[in-house]
Amino acid sequence: MGRLLSPKLSYLLLSLLALACGDTRGGPASPPPVPVVVARVEQRPVERKVKALGTVESVHVVRLTPQVDGQLLSVHFGEGDRIEQGQLLFRIDPRPFENLLRQREAALQRDLAELRIAEAEAKRRAALFEQGFVSAEEHEQAQSRAESLRASVAADRAAVDDARLQLSYCSIYAPVTGRAGQVFVHPGNIVRKNDTVLATVQQMHPIRIAFAAREGDLAQILQQAERGALVSEVSPLQDGTTVLRGRVDFVDNTVQRSTGTILLKATFDNLHELLWPGQFLPVELVLEEISSALVVPRVALQTGQQGLYVFVLQPDNTVRVREVSVAFELDSDVVVAAGLQPGEWVVTEGQIRLTDGARVEVKERRTASPPA
């Protein structure tokens, strides 16, 4: 037979067994609540926007070129100055054109004098012809002489007008209000008509921004454009403090196959000239305005086998899994199309330890980001 355990050893073994098993009369201990941060489901107006990189361009860019040959005498503005329409900008030596005008005016006066004599002679010959004192040939010659001089006078008048026009081209005025650029030719140099670029003037307001939108947004772009409600926004200082809104007034008629994008242009008032031609700026195109949308922080979304879901806080401090569908994303939030109600609370931090029905301890309650 085996040896019997001593009473002391038996007591020790029984004590150790009791400690190992524990007292099971109260059942298993429940897990502690999971600390979480929650955010309220907000209901507010939102705008669905798409972002692009745009290029600022002037509506009117004028290359100032002379319309006559000559020597540049003076420049009447500074580089980079604000220019008003009708302002004198350049002067070309007018003396050759003043001389030409005087010559043509003199030719006109000469032919006018000859015409008066010829008309008087034609009138006298006509009277004599009726009385039979001159031949028909002499009568016709007098009439032809008068007609020829009338044509010469008309040509002289046209030549005078042309000389005046050429003289006027010696003074170059601003055709639009805008900003002057660099002056390329300085006084003393010879300029050639329709060839030498003297400077450029860019209209500053209104001004345009050109940018490209995705082909996938084309249907909604055209729908908004048809209603005249397609607008874009830009922050010229790129700090979010100043936002300018412009109206999209150009949608290209072709989608670029190489990029899958379509060119759009929006016009901005730019009264304070915060937008400058040639700038590259982020542009937001407003595709849709929703007056009452459900908004939650993007971090509340979880991805499961059935799609997107969130943990919704219950009145008894438990959470329930709720499947949701998302309409579109905002900066740090999402617009929920279905699955939530206004005023509910969803978990935004601590989801990794949660299961459906888990108890939670709310450490902080937040709201969604305010609208921009």
XYZ file of C-alpha atoms in Angstrom:
372
model
C 0.000 0.000 0.000
C 1.125 3.572 -0.575
C 2.162 5.675 2.286
C -0.541 7.910 3.839
C 0.045 11.680 3.904
C 0.561 13.234 7.241
C -2.235 15.485 8.556
C -0.066 18.607 8.230
C 0.842 17.888 4.637
C -2.795 17.145 3.721
C -3.920 20.450 5.221
C -1.253 22.334 3.282
C -2.251 20.755 -0.023
C -5.934 21.492 0.548
C -5.129 25.139 1.355
C -3.100 25.551 -1.820
C -5.889 23.973 -3.880
C -8.443 26.372 -2.409
C -6.280 29.388 -3.192
C -5.731 28.210 -6.755
C -9.397 27.618 -7.485
C -10.692 30.672 -5.649
C -14.205 31.209 -4.424
C -16.553 30.571 -7.368
C -19.750 31.369 -5.591
C -19.958 34.932 -7.132
C -19.271 33.856 -10.794
C -16.575 35.386 -13.077
C -15.636 39.071 -12.509
C -16.969 41.497 -15.217
C -14.332 43.443 -17.245
C -13.835 47.104 -16.373
C -15.461 49.762 -18.635
C -13.402 50.895 -21.616
C -12.375 54.578 -21.533
C -13.544 56.343 -24.709
C -13.968 59.775 -26.265
C -17.266 60.460 -28.024
C -18.533 63.097 -30.457
C -22.053 64.304 -31.142
C -23.750 63.697 -34.490
C -24.170 67.262 -35.763
C -26.878 68.480 -38.133
C -25.821 71.582 -40.058
C -25.412 73.094 -43.547
C -22.436 71.783 -45.504
C -20.898 72.198 -48.932
C -19.516 69.370 -50.987
C -16.243 70.563 -52.454
C -13.513 69.193 -54.671
C -10.002 70.563 -54.535
C -7.710 71.465 -57.403
C -4.640 73.562 -58.123
C -5.449 76.674 -60.122
C -3.504 79.274 -62.072
C -4.443 82.941 -61.829
C -4.714 84.625 -65.209
C -5.763 88.063 -66.379
C -8.997 88.412 -68.323
C -7.274 90.925 -70.633
C -3.536 90.951 -71.295
C -2.481 93.767 -73.639
C 0.891 93.745 -75.382
C 1.628 97.372 -76.167
C 3.183 97.612 -79.626
C 3.586 100.795 -81.702
C 1.485 101.273 -84.821
C 4.044 103.561 -86.463
C 7.809 103.524 -86.892
C 9.810 106.158 -85.085
C 11.948 107.187 -82.158
C 10.545 106.689 -78.658
C 10.594 110.060 -76.915
C 9.154 109.424 -73.449
C 7.599 106.927 -71.027
C 4.830 108.290 -68.790
C 4.467 105.586 -66.120
C 6.560 103.481 -63.797
C 7.076 99.746 -64.060
C 4.480 97.964 -61.953
C 2.259 101.040 -61.670
C -1.497 100.828 -61.607
C -2.697 102.061 -64.991
C -6.047 103.668 -65.768
C -7.782 103.199 -69.098
C -6.999 106.150 -71.385
C -3.799 107.099 -69.526
C -0.875 108.268 -71.681
C 1.903 105.661 -71.580
C 4.390 106.339 -74.419
C 5.214 109.140 -76.859
C 6.851 108.544 -80.234
C 8.472 111.461 -82.100
C 5.499 113.075 -83.901
C 7.416 115.508 -86.154
C 7.583 113.322 -89.288
C 3.853 112.676 -89.035
C 3.059 116.355 -88.396
C 4.956 117.211 -91.583
C 3.091 114.540 -93.504
C -0.222 115.893 -92.242
C 0.652 119.433 -93.340
C 1.647 118.172 -96.793
C -1.613 116.329 -97.266
C -3.675 119.233 -95.971
C -1.889 121.490 -98.476
C -2.633 119.055 -101.297
C -6.265 119.055 -100.251
C -6.445 122.859 -100.310
C -4.785 122.959 -103.751
C -7.234 120.477 -105.217
C -10.169 122.244 -103.564
C -9.120 125.496 -105.257
C -8.779 123.779 -108.621
C -12.144 122.091 -108.103
C -13.879 125.420 -107.509
C -12.435 126.758 -110.773
C -13.324 123.585 -112.657
C -16.895 123.576 -111.360
C -17.339 127.208 -112.356
C -15.934 126.476 -115.813
C -18.153 123.412 -116.200
C -21.199 125.467 -115.241
C -20.262 128.218 -117.736
C -19.641 125.678 -120.522
C -22.976 124.006 -119.818
C -24.811 127.305 -120.252
C -22.958 128.040 -123.486
C -23.639 124.538 -124.756
C -27.366 125.038 -124.240
C -27.113 128.258 -126.283
C -25.124 126.489 -128.995
C -21.949 128.518 -128.520
C -19.689 125.533 -127.565
C -19.476 122.031 -128.889
C -20.601 118.942 -127.044
C -16.969 117.826 -126.786
C -15.939 121.021 -124.960
C -18.935 120.690 -122.655
C -18.042 117.079 -121.785
C -14.372 117.929 -121.206
C -15.342 120.592 -118.664
C -17.656 118.184 -116.843
C -14.963 115.467 -116.796
C -12.394 117.907 -115.431
C -14.715 118.815 -112.552
C -15.514 115.160 -111.801
C -11.810 114.271 -111.795
C -11.032 117.016 -109.322
C -13.926 115.949 -107.099
C -12.343 112.477 -106.925
C -8.948 114.022 -106.159
C -10.445 116.045 -103.325
C -12.062 112.914 -101.877
C -8.711 111.111 -102.054
C -7.003 114.108 -100.445
C -9.484 114.100 -97.584
C -8.858 110.368 -97.015
C -5.103 111.013 -97.073
C -5.507 113.787 -94.487
C -7.549 111.487 -92.256
C -4.872 108.810 -92.576
C -2.133 111.311 -91.699
C -4.086 112.430 -88.636
C -4.494 108.770 -87.633
C -0.769 108.105 -88.059
C -0.028 111.175 -85.960
C -2.396 109.981 -83.232
C -0.467 106.703 -83.073
C 2.526 108.648 -81.766
C 0.753 108.822 -78.399
C 0.083 105.384 -76.923
C -2.689 105.206 -74.318
C -3.735 102.409 -71.966
C -6.572 100.396 -73.545
C -7.600 98.851 -70.201
C -7.274 99.543 -66.493
C -4.722 97.263 -64.879
C -1.107 96.826 -63.852
C 1.844 97.758 -66.005
C 4.636 95.271 -66.361
C 8.257 95.700 -67.302
C 9.194 98.397 -69.822
C 11.143 96.733 -72.626
C 12.121 99.822 -74.654
C 13.439 103.088 -73.263
C 13.465 106.621 -74.726
C 15.884 107.189 -77.583
C 15.404 103.794 -79.189
C 13.795 103.269 -82.582
C 10.603 101.223 -82.530
C 8.951 99.331 -85.385
C 5.222 99.197 -85.901
C 3.466 95.953 -84.966
C 6.815 94.444 -84.014
C 8.437 96.033 -80.970
C 6.760 95.178 -77.649
C 7.015 98.223 -75.406
C 5.336 96.789 -72.278
C 2.338 94.754 -71.157
C -0.739 95.731 -69.161
C -2.710 93.087 -67.256
C -6.265 93.692 -66.133
C -6.430 92.896 -62.403
C -10.134 93.024 -61.650
C -12.050 91.083 -62.493
C -9.533 88.258 -62.778
C -9.745 84.552 -63.558
C -8.440 81.300 -62.123
C -8.084 78.302 -64.432
C -8.124 74.812 -62.932
C -8.975 71.221 -63.841
C -11.741 69.055 -62.371
C -12.070 65.282 -62.501
C -14.132 63.749 -65.276
C -16.156 61.900 -62.628
C -17.521 65.216 -61.352
C -18.516 66.453 -64.810
C -22.228 65.604 -64.557
C -22.635 67.541 -61.316
C -20.499 70.390 -62.640
C -22.719 70.769 -65.690
C -25.848 70.568 -63.555
C -24.648 73.349 -61.264
C -23.396 75.406 -64.208
C -26.795 75.152 -65.911
C -28.387 76.631 -62.788
C -25.770 79.377 -62.645
C -24.809 78.184 -59.167
C -21.331 76.805 -59.807
C -18.909 78.698 -57.568
C -15.330 78.230 -56.490
C -13.408 79.440 -53.465
C -9.786 80.414 -53.012
C -7.688 81.691 -50.126
C -5.175 84.101 -51.699
C -3.134 84.402 -48.499
C -3.278 80.588 -48.085
C -3.979 80.972 -44.377
C -7.725 80.414 -44.459
C -8.467 83.870 -43.033
C -9.501 85.431 -46.341
C -11.683 83.405 -48.689
C -12.758 84.788 -52.054
C -15.712 83.334 -53.945
C -15.867 83.402 -57.726
C -18.355 82.184 -60.288
C -17.366 79.480 -62.757
C -18.191 80.956 -66.169
C -16.216 78.642 -68.436
C -16.405 74.860 -68.778
C -14.305 73.486 -71.611
C -16.004 71.474 -74.339
C -13.499 68.607 -74.215
C -12.259 66.237 -71.518
C -8.495 65.817 -71.707
C -8.030 62.112 -72.332
C -4.427 62.074 -71.099
C -5.418 63.335 -67.638
C -9.129 62.540 -67.378
C -9.841 66.145 -66.405
C -11.776 69.082 -67.806
C -10.664 72.715 -67.791
C -12.745 75.253 -65.850
C -12.315 78.979 -65.259
C -13.790 81.057 -62.458
C -13.999 84.853 -62.391
C -13.271 86.793 -59.172
C -13.867 90.494 -58.466
C -10.370 90.894 -56.958
C -11.066 94.497 -55.976
C -8.190 94.495 -53.476
C -5.840 92.780 -55.951
C -5.081 89.847 -53.669
C -4.941 87.569 -56.700
C -1.976 88.076 -59.024
C -1.546 86.732 -62.565
C 0.658 83.651 -62.646
C -0.041 82.566 -59.066
C -0.612 78.877 -58.310
C -3.300 78.510 -55.646
C -5.434 75.710 -54.183
C -9.007 76.066 -55.441
C -12.148 74.520 -53.982
C -15.053 73.915 -56.347
C -18.441 73.831 -54.621
C -20.387 70.987 -56.240
C -23.323 70.834 -53.859
C -24.832 72.797 -50.985
C -26.840 70.817 -48.411
C -28.893 72.821 -45.933
C -29.208 70.055 -43.315
C -26.611 67.271 -43.266
C -25.516 64.795 -40.574
C -21.832 65.245 -39.800
C -19.492 63.119 -37.663
C -15.705 63.089 -37.268
C -13.989 60.854 -39.791
C -12.115 59.023 -37.007
C -15.426 57.577 -35.788
C -15.653 55.349 -38.875
C -14.586 51.720 -38.624
C -14.359 49.188 -41.446
C -15.805 45.700 -41.108
C -16.775 42.810 -43.352
C -20.143 44.428 -44.048
C -18.686 47.872 -44.720
C -18.464 50.999 -42.590
C -19.799 51.135 -39.036
C -19.563 53.206 -35.861
C -19.958 52.563 -32.147
C -23.013 54.448 -30.855
C -23.173 55.368 -27.168
C -26.285 54.110 -25.352
C -27.987 55.700 -22.306
C -26.696 52.860 -20.058
C -23.080 53.651 -20.999
C -22.750 50.738 -23.371
C -22.048 50.940 -27.095
C -23.801 49.335 -30.021
C -22.427 48.666 -33.484
C -24.286 50.642 -36.171
C -23.702 50.294 -39.914
C -23.552 53.626 -41.751
C -23.235 54.897 -45.304
C -21.193 57.997 -46.134
C -22.279 60.579 -48.707
C -18.938 62.400 -48.982
C -15.976 63.580 -46.940
C -15.246 67.010 -45.551
C -11.842 68.089 -44.252
C -11.828 66.089 -41.000
C -15.475 65.034 -40.944
C -17.815 62.967 -43.078
C -21.406 63.512 -44.139
C -23.491 60.471 -43.211
C -26.225 59.483 -45.651
C -27.884 56.813 -43.453
C -27.500 55.013 -40.133
C -27.425 57.821 -37.564
C -29.745 60.369 -35.998
C -28.989 63.965 -34.952
C -27.801 64.286 -31.355
C -26.486 60.725 -31.008
C -22.978 60.169 -29.722
C -20.376 58.085 -31.546
C -17.026 56.850 -30.265
C -14.011 58.611 -31.781
C -11.213 57.237 -29.555
C -10.839 53.849 -27.899
C -12.608 51.697 -30.531
C -9.826 49.106 -30.637
C -10.963 47.578 -27.315
C -14.694 47.745 -28.043
C -17.190 45.078 -29.006
C -20.925 45.294 -29.518
C -22.549 45.871 -26.117
C -19.317 46.703 -24.278
C -19.456 48.972 -21.226
C -17.628 52.270 -21.583
C -16.497 55.186 -19.491
C -16.789 58.498 -21.343
C -13.663 60.544 -20.748
C -14.549 63.449 -23.060
C -17.446 64.622 -25.212
C -16.694 66.552 -28.381
C -18.544 68.061 -31.322
C -17.742 67.844 -35.016
C -15.548 70.484 -36.585
C -17.360 73.789 -37.179
C -18.203 74.636 -40.785
C -15.547 76.571 -42.645
